[in-house]
XYZ file of C-alpha atoms in Angstrom:
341
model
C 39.503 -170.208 16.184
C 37.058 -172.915 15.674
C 33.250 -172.040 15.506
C 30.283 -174.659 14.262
C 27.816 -172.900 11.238
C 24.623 -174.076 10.739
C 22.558 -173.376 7.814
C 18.400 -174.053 7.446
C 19.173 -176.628 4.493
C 20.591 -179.177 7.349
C 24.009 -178.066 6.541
C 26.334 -177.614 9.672
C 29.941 -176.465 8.705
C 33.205 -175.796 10.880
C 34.567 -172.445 10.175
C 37.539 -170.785 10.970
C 36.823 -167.199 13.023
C 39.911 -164.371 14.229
C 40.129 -164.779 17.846
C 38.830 -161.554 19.509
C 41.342 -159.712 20.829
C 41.677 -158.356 24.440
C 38.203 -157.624 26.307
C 37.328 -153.782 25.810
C 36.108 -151.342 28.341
C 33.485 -153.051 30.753
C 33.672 -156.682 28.681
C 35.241 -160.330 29.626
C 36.621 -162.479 27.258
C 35.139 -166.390 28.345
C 37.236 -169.552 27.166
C 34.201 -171.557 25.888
C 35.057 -175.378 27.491
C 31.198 -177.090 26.860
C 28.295 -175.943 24.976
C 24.700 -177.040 25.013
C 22.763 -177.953 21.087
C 19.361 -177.470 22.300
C 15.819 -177.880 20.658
C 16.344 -174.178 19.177
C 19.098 -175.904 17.476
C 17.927 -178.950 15.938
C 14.761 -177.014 14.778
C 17.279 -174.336 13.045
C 19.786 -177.227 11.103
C 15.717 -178.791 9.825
C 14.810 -175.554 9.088
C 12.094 -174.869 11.195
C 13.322 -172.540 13.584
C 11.910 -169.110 11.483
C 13.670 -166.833 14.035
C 16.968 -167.814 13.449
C 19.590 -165.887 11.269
C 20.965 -167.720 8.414
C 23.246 -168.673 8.473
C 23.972 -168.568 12.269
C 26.396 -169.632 14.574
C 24.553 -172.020 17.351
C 24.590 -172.367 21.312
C 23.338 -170.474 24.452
C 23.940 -172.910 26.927
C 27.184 -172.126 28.071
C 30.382 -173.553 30.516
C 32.847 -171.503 30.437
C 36.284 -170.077 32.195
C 37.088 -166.510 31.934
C 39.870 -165.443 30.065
C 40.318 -162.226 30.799
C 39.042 -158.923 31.916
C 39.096 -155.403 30.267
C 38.344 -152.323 32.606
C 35.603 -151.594 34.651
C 34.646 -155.178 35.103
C 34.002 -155.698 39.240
C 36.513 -157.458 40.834
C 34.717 -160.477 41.584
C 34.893 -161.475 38.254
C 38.546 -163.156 38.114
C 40.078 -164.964 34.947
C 40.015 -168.596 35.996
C 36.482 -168.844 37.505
C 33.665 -170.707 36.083
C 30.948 -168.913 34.324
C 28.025 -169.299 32.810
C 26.175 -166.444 30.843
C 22.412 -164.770 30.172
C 22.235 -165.367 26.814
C 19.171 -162.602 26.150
C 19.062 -159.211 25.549
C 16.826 -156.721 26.471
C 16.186 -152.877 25.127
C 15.164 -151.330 28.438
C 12.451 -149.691 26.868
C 9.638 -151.923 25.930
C 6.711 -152.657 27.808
C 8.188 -156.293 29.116
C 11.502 -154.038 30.206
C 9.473 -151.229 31.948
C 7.859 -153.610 33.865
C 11.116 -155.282 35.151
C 10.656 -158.530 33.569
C 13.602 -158.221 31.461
C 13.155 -161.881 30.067
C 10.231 -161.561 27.892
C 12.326 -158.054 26.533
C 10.024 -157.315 22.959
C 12.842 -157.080 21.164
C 15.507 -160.223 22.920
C 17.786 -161.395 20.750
C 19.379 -164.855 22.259
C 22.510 -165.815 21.430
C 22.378 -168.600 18.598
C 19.347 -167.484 17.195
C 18.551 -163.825 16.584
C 22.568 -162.884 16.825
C 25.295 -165.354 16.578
C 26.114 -167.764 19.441
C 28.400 -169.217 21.855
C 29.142 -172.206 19.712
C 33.432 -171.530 19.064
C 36.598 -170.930 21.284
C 35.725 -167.888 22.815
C 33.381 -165.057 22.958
C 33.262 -161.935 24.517
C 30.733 -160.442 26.525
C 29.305 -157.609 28.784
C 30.496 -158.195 32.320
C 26.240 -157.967 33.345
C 25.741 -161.337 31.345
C 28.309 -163.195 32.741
C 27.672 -165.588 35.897
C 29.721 -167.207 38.023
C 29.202 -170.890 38.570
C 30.592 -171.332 41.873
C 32.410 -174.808 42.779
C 30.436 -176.531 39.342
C 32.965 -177.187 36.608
C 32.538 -176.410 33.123
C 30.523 -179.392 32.108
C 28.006 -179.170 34.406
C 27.425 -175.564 33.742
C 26.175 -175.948 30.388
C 23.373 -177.223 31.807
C 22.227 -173.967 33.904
C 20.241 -172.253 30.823
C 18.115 -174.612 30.328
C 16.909 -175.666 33.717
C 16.782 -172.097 34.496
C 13.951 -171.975 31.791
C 11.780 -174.435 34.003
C 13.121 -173.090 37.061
C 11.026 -169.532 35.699
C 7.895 -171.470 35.105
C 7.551 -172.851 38.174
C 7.781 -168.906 39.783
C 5.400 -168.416 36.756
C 3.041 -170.480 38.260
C 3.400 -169.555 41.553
C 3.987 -172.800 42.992
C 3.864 -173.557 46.494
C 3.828 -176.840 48.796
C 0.519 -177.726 48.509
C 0.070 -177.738 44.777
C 0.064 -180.838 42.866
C 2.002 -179.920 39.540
C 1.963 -181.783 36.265
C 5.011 -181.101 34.192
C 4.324 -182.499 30.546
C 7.079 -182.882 28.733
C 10.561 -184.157 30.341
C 13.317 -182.459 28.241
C 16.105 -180.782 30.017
C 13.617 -177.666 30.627
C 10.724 -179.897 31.588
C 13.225 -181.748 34.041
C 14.266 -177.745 35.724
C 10.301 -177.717 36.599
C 10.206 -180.680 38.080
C 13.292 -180.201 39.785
C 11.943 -176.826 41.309
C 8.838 -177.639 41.796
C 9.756 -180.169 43.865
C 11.870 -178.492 45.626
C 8.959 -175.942 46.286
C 7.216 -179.075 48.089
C 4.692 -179.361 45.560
C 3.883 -183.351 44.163
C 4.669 -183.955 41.060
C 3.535 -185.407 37.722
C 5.860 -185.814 35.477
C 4.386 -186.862 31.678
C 5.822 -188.022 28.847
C 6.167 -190.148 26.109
C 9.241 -192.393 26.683
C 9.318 -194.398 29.908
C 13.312 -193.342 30.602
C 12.452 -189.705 30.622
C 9.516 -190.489 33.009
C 12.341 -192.819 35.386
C 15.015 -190.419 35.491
C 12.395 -187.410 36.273
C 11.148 -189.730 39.057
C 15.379 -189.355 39.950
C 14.508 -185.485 39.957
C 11.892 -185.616 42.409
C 8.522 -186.210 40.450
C 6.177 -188.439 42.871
C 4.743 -189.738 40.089
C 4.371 -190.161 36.786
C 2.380 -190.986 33.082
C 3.329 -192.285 30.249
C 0.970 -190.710 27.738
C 0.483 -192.953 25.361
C 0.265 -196.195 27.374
C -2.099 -194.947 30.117
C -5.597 -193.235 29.813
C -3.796 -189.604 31.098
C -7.524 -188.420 32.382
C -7.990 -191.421 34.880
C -4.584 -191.483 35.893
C -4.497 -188.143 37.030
C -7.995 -188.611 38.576
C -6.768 -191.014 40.604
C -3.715 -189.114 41.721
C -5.516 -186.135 42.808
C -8.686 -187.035 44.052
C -10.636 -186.462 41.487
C -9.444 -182.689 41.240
C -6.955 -182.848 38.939
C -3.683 -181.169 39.339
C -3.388 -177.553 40.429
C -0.808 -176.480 37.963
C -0.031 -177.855 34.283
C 3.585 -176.763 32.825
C 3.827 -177.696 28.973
C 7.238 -178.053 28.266
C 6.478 -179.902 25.022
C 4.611 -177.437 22.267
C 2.362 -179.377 20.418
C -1.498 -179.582 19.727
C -2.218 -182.132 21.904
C 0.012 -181.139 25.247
C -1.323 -177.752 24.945
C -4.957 -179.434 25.118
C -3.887 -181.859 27.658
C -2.968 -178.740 29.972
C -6.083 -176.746 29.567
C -8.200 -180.294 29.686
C -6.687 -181.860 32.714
C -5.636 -178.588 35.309
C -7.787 -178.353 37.756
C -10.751 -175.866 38.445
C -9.522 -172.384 39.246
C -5.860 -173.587 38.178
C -3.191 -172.176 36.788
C -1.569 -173.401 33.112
C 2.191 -172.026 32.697
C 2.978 -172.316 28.765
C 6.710 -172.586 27.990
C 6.444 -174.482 24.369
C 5.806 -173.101 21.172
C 3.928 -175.316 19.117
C 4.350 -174.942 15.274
C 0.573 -174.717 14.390
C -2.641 -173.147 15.447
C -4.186 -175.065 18.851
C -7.947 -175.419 18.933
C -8.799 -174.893 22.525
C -12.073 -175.171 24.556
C -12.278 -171.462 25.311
C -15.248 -172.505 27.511
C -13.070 -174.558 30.435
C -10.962 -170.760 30.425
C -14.406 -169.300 32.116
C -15.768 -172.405 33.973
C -12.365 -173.346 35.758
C -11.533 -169.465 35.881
C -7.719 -170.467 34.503
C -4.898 -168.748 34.922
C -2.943 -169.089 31.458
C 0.379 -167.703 31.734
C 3.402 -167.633 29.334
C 6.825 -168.719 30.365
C 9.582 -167.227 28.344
C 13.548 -167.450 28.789
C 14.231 -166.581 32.614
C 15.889 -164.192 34.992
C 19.072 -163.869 36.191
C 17.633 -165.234 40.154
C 16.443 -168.305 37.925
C 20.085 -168.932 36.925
C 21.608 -168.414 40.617
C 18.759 -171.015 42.241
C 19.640 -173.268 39.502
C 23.241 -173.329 40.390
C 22.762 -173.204 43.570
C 20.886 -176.704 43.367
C 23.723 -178.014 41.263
C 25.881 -177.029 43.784
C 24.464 -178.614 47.126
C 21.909 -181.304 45.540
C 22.983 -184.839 44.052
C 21.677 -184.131 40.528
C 22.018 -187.264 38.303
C 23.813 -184.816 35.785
C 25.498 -187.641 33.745
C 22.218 -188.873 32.748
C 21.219 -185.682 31.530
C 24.253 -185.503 29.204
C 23.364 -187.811 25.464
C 26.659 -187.235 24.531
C 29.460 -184.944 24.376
C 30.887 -184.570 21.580
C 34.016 -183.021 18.902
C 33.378 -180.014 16.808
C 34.148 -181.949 13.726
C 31.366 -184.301 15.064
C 28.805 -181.709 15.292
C 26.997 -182.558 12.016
C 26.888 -186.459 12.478
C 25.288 -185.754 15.431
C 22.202 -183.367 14.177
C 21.769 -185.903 11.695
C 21.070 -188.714 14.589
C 19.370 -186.221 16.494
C 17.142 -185.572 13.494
C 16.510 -189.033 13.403
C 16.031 -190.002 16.858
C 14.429 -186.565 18.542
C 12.903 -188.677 21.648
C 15.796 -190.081 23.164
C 18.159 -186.994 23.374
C 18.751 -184.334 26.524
C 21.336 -182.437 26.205
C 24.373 -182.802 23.739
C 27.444 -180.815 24.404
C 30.393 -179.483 22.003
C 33.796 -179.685 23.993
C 35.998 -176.935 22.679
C 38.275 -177.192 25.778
C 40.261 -180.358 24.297
């Protein structure tokens, strides 16, 4: 079978794998039909992503049909339905694990980066990490990881409807905040860079939004709350300056939920953590209630999800496209490997 190889030299090869055989003892084996290259992904092939094997086998975000079933799987999972899967692991022994927050697991490996992914034919999994996707068909399930991962921040921050939320950073998991935020009834800000991102998260129910390089960001959001600023900030970006933004522009006695990981040290002003009494949370991965709510919007909302697909692409394509995407790192969603065809 056909699986996609990339390399930290910004090498990505096709490579020829022996399809697994029938599912063991409590596994499934999924038909891989779309696959998601996310931001892990591109920062792996420029070598940047220092958590990845290499060389690894890419992809977490995953539409998929199951194949079939080996024994002791419950008999709601069927071959022929739609899946998705939880891509993490977790040891069930850790602090994060004793606490039941199984997503921020010390020791998670996610598929694609600390163990080999989803990127190929098929895979086979534990029946616990597999999850239906209802009526959505394969294509639009590949988009369920990554919205789940804003989806969590959001019940990071504990937002409710009378919150005004800024979500900086409109990527696909900076587009599952806004989405769920707004579905929360909170207002939101969406910011960003490139006025598209800003119209189409407008399409995902952001009241409002700022582009942050053609508008002073400080007045803007002055004038949108009041002079308060907003109640919650979600960075969904991970540089220097969003992380500043967030801890800048949240209000007093806000709340900051941190999902990006920024490649160098941030200088903060430690002294706005005191005077605004912040709450400064991390948001990592999600949990498997992120993943059903997500699907469950997909399922019964009218999400623009062909806007939130760059391209979908061949395997044999696969490292034309990383080059672009290297290239042109602004104006790209989500780009999905069909392995179906």
């Amino acid at each position: 079978m056909k699986a996609i190889q990339i390399t930290h030299s910004q090498e990505l090869n096709i490579i020829d794998l022996e399809k697994p055989q029938a599912p063991g003892r409590g596994e499934i084996l999924l038909k891989l039909h779309y696959v998601g290259f996310c931001g892990s992904d591109i920062n792996t092939f420029m070598g940047r992503n220092t958590m990845a094997l290499n060389p690894v086998i890419p992809g977490h975000e995953v539409g998929a049909v199951i194949e079939a079933v080996g024994e002791e799987v419950p008999s709601g999972l069927k071959p022929g339905m739609v899946v998705t899967c939880n891509p993490y692991t977790n040891c069930g022994k850790c602090a994060s694990c004793r606490n039941q927050r199984v997503n921020a697991c010390e020791h998670n490996e996610t598929l694609g980066v600390q163990r080999n992914g989803a990127m190929k034919e098929y895979i086979v999994l534990p029946w616990e990490k597999v999850i239906p996707a209802g009526s959505l068909t394969p294509k639009v399930t590949a988009l369920v990881e990554p919205m789940s991962v804003g989806f969590h921040a959001v019940s990071r921050a504990q937002v409710t409807d009378i919150d005004v939320v800024m979500v900086i950073g409109c990527g696909m998991v900076g587009m599952g905040a806004i989405v769920r935020a707004a579905l929360r009834g909170a207002t939101v800000i969406a910011a960003d860079i490139d006025d598209e991102k800003l119209a189409l998260a407008k399409k995902m129910g952001a009241a409002y939004s700022v582009n942050t390089i053609k508008e002073d960001v400080h007045q803007r959001l002055q004038e949108l709350t009041g002079g308060f600023g907003p109640d919650v900030v979600i960075e969904a970006v991970g540089s220097v300056p969003t992380y500043q933004m967030a801890i800048n522009e949240v209000a007093f006695t806000g709340r900051v939920a941190c999902i990006g990981y920024a490649k160098s040290e941030v200088s903060l002003q430690t002294k706005y953590f005191v005077q605004k009494e912040l709450d400064i949370r991390g948001s990592r991965n999600a949990m498997p209630s992120d993943f059903r709510a997500v699907i469950h919007y997909l399922e019964t909302n009218d999400c623009p999800t062909d806007e939130l697909i760059t391209k979908v692409i061949k395997p044999e394509e696969a490292l034309d496209t990383m080059r672009w995407w290297s290239e042109n790192p602004g104006k790209v969603f989500r780009i999905l490997v069909n392995f179906a065809d």
